[in-house]
PDB file of C-alpha atoms and ligand atoms in Angstrom:
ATOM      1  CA  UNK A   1       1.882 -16.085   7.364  1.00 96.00           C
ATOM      2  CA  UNK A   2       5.107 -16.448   5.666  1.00 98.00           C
ATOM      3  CA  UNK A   3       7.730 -13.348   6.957  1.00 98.00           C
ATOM      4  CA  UNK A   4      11.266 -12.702   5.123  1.00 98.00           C
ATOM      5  CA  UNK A   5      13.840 -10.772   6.943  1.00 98.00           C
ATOM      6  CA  UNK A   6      15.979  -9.408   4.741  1.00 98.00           C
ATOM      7  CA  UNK A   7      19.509  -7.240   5.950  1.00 98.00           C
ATOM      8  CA  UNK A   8      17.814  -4.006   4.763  1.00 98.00           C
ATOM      9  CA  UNK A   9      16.398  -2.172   2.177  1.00 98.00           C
ATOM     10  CA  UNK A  10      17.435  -2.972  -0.928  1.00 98.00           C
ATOM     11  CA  UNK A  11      16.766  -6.495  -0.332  1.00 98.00           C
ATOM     12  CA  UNK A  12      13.630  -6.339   1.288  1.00 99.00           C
ATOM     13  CA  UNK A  13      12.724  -4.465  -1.809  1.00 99.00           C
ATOM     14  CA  UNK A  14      14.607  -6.626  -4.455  1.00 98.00           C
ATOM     15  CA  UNK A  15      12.141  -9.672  -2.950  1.00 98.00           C
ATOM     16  CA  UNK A  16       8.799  -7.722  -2.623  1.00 99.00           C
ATOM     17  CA  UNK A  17       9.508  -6.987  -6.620  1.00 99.00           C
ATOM     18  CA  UNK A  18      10.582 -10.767  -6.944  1.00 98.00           C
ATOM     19  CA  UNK A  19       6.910 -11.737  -5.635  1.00 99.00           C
ATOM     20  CA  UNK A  20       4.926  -9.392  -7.708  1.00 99.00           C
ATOM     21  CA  UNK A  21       6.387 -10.306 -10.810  1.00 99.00           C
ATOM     22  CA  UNK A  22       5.934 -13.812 -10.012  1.00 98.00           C
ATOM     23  CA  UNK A  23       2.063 -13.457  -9.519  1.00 98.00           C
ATOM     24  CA  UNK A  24       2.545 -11.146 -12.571  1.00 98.00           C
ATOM     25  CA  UNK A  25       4.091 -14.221 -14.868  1.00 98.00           C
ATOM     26  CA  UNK A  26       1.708 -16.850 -13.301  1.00 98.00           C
ATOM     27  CA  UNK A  27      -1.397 -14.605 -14.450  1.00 98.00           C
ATOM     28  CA  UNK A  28      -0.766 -11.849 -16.742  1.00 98.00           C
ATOM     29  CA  UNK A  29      -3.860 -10.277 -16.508  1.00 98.00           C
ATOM     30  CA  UNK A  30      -3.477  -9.837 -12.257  1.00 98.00           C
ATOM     31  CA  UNK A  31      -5.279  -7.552 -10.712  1.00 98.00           C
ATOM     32  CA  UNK A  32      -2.784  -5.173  -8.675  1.00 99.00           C
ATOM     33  CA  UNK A  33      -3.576  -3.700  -5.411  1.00 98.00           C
ATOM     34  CA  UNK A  34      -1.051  -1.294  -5.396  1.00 99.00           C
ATOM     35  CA  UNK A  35       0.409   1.401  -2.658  1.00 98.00           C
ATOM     36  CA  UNK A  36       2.053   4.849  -2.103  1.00 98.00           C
ATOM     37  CA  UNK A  37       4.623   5.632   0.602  1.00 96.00           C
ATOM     38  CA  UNK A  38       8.775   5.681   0.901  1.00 97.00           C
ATOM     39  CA  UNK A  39       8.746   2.194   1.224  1.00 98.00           C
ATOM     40  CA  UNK A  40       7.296   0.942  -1.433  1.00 98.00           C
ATOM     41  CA  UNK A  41       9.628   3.249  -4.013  1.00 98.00           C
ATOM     42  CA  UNK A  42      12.266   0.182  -4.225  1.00 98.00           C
ATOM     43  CA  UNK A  43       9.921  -2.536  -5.051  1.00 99.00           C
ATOM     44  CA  UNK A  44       8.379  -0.081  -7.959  1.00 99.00           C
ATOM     45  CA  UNK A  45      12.147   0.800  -9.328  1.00 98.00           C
ATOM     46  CA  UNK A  46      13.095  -3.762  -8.821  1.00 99.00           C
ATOM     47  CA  UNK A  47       9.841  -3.741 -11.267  1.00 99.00           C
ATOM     48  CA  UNK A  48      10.384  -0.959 -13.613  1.00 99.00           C
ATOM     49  CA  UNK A  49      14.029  -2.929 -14.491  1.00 98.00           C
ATOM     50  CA  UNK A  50      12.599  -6.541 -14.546  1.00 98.00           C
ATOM     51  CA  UNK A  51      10.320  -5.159 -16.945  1.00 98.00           C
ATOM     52  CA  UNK A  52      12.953  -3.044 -19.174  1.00 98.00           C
ATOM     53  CA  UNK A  53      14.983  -6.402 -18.977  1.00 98.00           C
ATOM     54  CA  UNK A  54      11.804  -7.954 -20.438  1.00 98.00           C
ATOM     55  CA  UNK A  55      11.644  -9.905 -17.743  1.00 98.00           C
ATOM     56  CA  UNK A  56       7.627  -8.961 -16.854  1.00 98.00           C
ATOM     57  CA  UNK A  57       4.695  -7.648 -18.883  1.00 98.00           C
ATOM     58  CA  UNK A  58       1.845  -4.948 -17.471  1.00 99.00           C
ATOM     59  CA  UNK A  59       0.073  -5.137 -20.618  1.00 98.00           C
ATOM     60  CA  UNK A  60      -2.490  -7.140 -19.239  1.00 98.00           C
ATOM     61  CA  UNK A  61      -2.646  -5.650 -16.006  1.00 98.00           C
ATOM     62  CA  UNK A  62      -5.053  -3.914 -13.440  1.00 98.00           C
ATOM     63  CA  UNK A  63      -3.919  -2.145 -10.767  1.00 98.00           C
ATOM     64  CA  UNK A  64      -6.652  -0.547  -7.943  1.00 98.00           C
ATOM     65  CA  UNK A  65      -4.872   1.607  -5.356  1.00 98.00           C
ATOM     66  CA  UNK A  66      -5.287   1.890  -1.793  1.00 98.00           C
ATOM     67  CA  UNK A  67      -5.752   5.793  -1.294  1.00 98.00           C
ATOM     68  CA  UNK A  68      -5.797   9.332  -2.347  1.00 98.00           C
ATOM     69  CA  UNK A  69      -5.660  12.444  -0.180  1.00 98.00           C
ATOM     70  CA  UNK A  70      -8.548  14.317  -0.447  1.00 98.00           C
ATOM     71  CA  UNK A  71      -8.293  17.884  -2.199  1.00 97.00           C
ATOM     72  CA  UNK A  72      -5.472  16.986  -4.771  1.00 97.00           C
ATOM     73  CA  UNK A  73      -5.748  16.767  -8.137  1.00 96.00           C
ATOM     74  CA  UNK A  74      -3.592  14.148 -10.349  1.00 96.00           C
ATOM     75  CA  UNK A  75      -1.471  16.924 -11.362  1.00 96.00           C
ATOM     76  CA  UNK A  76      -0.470  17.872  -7.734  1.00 96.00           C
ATOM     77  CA  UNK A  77       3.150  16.179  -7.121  1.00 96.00           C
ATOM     78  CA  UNK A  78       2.010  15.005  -3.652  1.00 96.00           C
ATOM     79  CA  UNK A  79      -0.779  13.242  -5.015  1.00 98.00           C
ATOM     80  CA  UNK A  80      -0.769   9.412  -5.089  1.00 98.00           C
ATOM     81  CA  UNK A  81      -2.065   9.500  -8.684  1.00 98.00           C
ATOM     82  CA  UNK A  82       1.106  11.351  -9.501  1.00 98.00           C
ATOM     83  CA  UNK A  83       3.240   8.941  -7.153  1.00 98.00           C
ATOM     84  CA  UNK A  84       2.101   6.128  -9.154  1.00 98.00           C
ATOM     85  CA  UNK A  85       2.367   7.814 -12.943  1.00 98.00           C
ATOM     86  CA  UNK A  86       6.105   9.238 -11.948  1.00 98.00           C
ATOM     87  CA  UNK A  87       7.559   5.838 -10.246  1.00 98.00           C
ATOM     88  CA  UNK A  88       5.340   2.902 -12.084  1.00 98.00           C
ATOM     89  CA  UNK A  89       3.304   3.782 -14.528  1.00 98.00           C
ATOM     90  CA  UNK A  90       5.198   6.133 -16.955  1.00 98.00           C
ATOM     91  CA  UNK A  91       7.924   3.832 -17.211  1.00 98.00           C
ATOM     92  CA  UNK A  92       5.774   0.182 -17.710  1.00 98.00           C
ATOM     93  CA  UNK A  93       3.528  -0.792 -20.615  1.00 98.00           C
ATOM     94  CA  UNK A  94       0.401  -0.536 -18.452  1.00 98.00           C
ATOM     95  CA  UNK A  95      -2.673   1.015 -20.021  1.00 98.00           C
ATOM     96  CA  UNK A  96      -3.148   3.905 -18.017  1.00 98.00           C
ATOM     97  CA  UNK A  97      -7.135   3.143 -17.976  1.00 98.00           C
ATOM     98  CA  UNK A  98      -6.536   0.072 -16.522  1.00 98.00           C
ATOM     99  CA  UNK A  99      -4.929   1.901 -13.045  1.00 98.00           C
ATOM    100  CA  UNK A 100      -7.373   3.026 -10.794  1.00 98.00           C
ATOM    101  CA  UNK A 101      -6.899   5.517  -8.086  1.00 98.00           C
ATOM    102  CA  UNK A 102      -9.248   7.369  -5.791  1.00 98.00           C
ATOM    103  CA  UNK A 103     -10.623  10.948  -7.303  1.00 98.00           C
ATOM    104  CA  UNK A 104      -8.985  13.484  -4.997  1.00 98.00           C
ATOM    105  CA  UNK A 105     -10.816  15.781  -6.258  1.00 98.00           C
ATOM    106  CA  UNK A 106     -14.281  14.599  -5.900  1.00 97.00           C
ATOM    107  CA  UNK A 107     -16.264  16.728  -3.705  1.00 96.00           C
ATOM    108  CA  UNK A 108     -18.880  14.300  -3.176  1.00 98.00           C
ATOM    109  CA  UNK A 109     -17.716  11.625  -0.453  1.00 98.00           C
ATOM    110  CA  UNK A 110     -19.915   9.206  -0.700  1.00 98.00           C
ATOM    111  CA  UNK A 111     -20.237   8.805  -4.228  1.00 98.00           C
ATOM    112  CA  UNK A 112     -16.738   8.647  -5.210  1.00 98.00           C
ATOM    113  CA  UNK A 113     -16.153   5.605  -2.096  1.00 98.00           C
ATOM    114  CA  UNK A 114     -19.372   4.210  -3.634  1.00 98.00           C
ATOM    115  CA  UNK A 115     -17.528   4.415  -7.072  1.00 98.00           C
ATOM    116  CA  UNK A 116     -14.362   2.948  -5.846  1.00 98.00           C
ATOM    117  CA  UNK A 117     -15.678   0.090  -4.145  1.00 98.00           C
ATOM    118  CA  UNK A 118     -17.784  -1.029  -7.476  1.00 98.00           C
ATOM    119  CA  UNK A 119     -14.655  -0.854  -9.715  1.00 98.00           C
ATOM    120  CA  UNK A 120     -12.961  -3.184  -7.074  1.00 98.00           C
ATOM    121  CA  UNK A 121     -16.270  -5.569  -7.363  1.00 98.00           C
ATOM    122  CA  UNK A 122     -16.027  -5.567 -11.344  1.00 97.00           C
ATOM    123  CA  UNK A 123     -12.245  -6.002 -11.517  1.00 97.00           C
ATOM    124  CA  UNK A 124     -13.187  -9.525  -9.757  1.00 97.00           C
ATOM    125  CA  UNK A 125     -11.208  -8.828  -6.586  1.00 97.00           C
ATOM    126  CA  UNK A 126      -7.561  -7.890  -6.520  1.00 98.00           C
ATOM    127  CA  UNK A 127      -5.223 -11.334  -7.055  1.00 98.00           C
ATOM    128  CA  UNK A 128      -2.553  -9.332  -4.505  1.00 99.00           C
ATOM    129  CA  UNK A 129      -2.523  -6.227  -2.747  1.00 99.00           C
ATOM    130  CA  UNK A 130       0.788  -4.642  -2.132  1.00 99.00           C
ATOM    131  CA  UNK A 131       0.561  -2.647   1.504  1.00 99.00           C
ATOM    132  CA  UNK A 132       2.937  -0.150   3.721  1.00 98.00           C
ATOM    133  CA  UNK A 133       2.674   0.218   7.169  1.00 98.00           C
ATOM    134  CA  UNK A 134       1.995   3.216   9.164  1.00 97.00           C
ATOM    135  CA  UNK A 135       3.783   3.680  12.616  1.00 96.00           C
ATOM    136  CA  UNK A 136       0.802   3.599  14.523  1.00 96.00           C
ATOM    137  CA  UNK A 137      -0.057   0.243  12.296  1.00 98.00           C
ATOM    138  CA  UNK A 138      -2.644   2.144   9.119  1.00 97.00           C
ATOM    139  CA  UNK A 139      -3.020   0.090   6.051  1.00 98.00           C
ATOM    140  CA  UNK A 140      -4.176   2.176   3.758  1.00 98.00           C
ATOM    141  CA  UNK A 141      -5.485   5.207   5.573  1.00 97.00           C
ATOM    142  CA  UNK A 142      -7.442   2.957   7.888  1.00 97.00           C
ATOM    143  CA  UNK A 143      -6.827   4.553  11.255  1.00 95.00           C
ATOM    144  CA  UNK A 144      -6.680   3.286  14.744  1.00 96.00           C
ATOM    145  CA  UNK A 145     -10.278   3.074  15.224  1.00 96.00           C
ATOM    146  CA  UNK A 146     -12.936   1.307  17.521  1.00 96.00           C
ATOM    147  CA  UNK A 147     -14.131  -0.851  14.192  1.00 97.00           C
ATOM    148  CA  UNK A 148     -12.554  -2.019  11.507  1.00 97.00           C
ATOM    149  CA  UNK A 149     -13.914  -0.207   8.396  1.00 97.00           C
ATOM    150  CA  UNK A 150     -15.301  -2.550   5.469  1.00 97.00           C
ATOM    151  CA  UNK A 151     -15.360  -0.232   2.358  1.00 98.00           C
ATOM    152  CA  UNK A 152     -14.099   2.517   0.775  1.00 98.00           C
ATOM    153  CA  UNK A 153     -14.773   5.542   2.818  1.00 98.00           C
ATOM    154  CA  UNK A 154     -13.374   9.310   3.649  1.00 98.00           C
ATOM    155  CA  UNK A 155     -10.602   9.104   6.901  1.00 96.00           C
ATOM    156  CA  UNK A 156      -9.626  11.947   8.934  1.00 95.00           C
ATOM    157  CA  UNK A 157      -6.230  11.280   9.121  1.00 94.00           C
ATOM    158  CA  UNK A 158      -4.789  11.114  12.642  1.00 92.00           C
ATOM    159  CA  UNK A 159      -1.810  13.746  14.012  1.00 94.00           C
ATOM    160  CA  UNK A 160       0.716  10.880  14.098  1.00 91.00           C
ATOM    161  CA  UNK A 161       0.061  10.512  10.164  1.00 92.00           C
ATOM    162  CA  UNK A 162       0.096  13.939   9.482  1.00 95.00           C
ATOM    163  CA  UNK A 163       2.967  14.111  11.217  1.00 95.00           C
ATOM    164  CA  UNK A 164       4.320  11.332   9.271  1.00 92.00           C
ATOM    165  CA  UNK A 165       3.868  12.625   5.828  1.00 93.00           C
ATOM    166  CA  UNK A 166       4.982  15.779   6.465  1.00 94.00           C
ATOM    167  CA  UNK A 167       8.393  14.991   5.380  1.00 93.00           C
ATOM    168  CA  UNK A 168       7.344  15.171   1.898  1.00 93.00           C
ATOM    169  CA  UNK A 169       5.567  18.575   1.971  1.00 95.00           C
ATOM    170  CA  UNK A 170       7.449  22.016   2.568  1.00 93.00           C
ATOM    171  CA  UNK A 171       4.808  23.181   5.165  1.00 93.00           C
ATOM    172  CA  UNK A 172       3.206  20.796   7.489  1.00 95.00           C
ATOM    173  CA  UNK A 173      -0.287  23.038   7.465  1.00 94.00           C
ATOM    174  CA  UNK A 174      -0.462  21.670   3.101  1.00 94.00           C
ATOM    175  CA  UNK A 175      -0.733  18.018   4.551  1.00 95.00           C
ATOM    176  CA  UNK A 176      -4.017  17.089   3.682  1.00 97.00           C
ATOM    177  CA  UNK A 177      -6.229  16.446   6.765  1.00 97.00           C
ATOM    178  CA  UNK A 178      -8.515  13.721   4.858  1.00 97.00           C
ATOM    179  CA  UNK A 179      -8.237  11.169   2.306  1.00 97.00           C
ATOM    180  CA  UNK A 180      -9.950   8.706   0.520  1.00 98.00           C
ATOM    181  CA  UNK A 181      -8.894   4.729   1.207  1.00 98.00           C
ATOM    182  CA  UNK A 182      -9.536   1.283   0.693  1.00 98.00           C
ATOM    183  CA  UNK A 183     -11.125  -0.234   3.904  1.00 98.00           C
ATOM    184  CA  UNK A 184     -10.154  -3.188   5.627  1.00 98.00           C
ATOM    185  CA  UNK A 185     -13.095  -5.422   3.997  1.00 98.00           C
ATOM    186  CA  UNK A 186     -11.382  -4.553   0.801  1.00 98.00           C
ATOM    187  CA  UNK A 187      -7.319  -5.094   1.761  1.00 98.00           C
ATOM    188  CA  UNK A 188      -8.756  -8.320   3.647  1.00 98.00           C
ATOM    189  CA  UNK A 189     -10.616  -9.343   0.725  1.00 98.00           C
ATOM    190  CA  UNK A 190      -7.481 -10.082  -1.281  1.00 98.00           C
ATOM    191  CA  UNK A 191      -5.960 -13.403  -2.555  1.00 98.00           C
ATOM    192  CA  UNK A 192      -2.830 -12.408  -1.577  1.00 98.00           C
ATOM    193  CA  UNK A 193      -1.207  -9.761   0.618  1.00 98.00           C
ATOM    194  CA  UNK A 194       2.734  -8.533   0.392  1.00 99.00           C
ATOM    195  CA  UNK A 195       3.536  -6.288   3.298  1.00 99.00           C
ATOM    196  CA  UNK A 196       6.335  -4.249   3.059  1.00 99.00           C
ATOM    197  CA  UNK A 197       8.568  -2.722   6.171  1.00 99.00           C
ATOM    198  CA  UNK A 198      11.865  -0.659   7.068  1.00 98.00           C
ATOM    199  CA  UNK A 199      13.171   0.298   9.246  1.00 98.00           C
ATOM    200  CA  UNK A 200      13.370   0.371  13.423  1.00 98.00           C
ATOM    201  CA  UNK A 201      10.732   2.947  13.293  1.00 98.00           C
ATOM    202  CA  UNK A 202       8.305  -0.102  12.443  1.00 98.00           C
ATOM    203  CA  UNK A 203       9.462  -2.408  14.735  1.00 98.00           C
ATOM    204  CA  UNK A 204       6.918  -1.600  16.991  1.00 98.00           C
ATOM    205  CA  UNK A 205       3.954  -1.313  14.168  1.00 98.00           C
ATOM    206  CA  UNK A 206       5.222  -4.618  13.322  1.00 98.00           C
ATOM    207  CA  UNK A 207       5.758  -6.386  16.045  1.00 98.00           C
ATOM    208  CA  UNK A 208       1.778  -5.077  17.572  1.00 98.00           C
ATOM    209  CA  UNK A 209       0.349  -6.060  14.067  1.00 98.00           C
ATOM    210  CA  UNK A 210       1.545  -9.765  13.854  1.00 98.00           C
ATOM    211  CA  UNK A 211       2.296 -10.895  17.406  1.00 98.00           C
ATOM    212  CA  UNK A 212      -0.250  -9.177  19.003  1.00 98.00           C
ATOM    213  CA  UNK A 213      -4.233  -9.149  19.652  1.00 98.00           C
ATOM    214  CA  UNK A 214      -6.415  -8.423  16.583  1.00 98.00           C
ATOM    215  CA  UNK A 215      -7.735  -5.276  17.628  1.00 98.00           C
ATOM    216  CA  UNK A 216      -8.887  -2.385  15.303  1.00 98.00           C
ATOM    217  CA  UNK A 217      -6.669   0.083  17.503  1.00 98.00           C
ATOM    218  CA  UNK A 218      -4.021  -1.896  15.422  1.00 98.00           C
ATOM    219  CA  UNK A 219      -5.804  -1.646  11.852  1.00 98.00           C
ATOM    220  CA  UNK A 220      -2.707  -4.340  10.271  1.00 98.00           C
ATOM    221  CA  UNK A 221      -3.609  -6.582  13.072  1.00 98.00           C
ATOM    222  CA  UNK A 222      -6.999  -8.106  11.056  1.00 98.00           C
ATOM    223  CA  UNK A 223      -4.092  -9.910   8.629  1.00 98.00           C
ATOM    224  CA  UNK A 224      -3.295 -12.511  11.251  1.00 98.00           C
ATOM    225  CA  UNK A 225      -6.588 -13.790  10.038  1.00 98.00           C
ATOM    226  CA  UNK A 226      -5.719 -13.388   6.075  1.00 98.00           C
ATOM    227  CA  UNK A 227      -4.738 -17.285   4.818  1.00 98.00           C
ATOM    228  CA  UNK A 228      -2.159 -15.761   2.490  1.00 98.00           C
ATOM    229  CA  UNK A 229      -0.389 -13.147   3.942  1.00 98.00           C
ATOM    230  CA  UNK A 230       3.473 -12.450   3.387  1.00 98.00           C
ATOM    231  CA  UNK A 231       5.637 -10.276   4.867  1.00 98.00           C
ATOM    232  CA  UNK A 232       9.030  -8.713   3.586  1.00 99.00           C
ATOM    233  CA  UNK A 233      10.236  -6.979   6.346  1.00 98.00           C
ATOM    234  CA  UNK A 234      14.043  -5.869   7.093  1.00 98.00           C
ATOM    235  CA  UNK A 235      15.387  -6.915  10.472  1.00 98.00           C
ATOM    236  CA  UNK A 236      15.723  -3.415  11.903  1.00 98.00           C
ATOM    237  CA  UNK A 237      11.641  -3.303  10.797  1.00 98.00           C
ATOM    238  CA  UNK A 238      11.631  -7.033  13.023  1.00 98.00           C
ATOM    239  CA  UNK A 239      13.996  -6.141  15.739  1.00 98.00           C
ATOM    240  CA  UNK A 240      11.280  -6.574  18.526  1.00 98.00           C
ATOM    241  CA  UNK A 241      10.021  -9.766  16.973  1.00 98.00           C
ATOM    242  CA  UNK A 242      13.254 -11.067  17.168  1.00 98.00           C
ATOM    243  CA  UNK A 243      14.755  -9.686  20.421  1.00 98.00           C
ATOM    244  CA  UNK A 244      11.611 -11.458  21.758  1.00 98.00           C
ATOM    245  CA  UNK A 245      12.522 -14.755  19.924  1.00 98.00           C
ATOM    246  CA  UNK A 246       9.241 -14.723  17.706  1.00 97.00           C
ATOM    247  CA  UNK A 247      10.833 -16.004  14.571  1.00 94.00           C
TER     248      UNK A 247
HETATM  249  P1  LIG B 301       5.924   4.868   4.443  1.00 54.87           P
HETATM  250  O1  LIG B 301       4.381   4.854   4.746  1.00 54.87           O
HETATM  251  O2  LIG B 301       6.189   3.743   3.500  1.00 54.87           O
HETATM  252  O3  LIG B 301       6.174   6.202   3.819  1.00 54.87           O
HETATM  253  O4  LIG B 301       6.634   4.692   5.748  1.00 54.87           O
HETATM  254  C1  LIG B 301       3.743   3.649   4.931  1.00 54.87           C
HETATM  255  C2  LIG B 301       2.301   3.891   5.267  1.00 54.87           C
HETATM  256  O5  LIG B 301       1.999   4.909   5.916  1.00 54.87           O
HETATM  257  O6  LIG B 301       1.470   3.049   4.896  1.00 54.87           O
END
């Protein structure tokens, strides 16, 4: 695993865009695993510029991403469909068909993670697969569990989630209870994987994941096994790592 600690932010999110658009030059037709969340907003608005600066290219691009709550439609501002249009995808030459996203709105579980999972087999596998990390360690929606989840499948998100994401909803009780995500056979089965953290309240999330046992109480834990595996974190997101002398 290669980590850079950046002094915060900005720069963690300048070089997470910096690393995309160089797998984005080196193949233009890259498939994307892409992600939702506060963190990843920078990297998305380092892109949007390098591309307006003509810099980078997403005509030739596929992007899969990790999750959708279940319930909301594309439309719905808290959706991750509408995350995605409103901070990548309305502002890049992407063709919207080529940008997959789980179907919210699909009633039927099975068929839609059944669905998912084949458009991630005919895309050919995703070349690198952006991920957040939760504070009790979720990629994805993958939960602290007892197994480690291959495919894509429905999650009952945890309280400490829900909890999590209620910042961006007026009323706790409209966080959506499940969602829709990528499992960890998927994330793991990814050339590449960019992690991206900020922030002391990951410290801990980080610091279990990567210097810890591989357990799938710590769903990020399985990437100490992933031969290409970097992670952009900030040094308040690596303060126990380095208060224990780890790096
Ligand atoms: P955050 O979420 O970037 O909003 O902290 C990350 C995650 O839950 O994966």
């Amino acid at each position: 695993m290669r980590i850079y600690q950046t002094e915060n932010y900005q720069q963690m999110s300048k070089k997470a865009a910096n690393i995309i658009a160089a797998q984005i030059i080196s193949n233009p037709e890259s498939i994307l695993g892409l992600a939702t969340g506060s963190t990843p907003i920078g990297t998305y608005k380092n892109l949007v510029k390098k591309y307006q600066d003509g810099d980078i290219d997403f005509k030739g691009i596929t992007s899969i991403n990790l999750d959708e709550y279940v319930g909301l439609s594309k439309d719905d501002d808290q959706s991750y469909r509408y995350f995605m249009n409103d901070n990548l995808f309305n502002h890049v030459n992407i063709d919207i068909n080529n940008t997959y996203v789980p179907d919210g709105t699909q009633k039927d579980a099975e068929l839609e993670c059944k669905k998912y999972d084949e458009i991630i087999k005919k895309s050919g596998g995703i070349d690198l697969q952006l991920l957040g990390i939760g504070q009790n360690s979720h990629i994805g929606f993958n939960e602290p569990d007892s197994v480690f989840t291959f495919g894509t499948h429905c999650v009952d998100l945890t309280e400490n989630t829900i909890n999590a994401n209620a910042r961006f909803f007026d009323d706790i009780n409209k966080v959506p209870k499940k969602a829709y995500s990528m499992g960890i056979g998927n994330i793991f089965s990814a050339k590449k994987i960019l992690l991206v953290a900020s922030g002391e309240n990951k410290a801990q999330a980080v610091y279990d994941s990567f210097f810890s046992a591989i357990t799938p109480n710590v769903p990020a834990s399985i990437l100490q096994l992933h031969s290409d595996v970097i992670l952009v974190a900030d040094k308040d997101a690596l303060k126990i790592v380095n208060d224990k002398g780890l790096i």
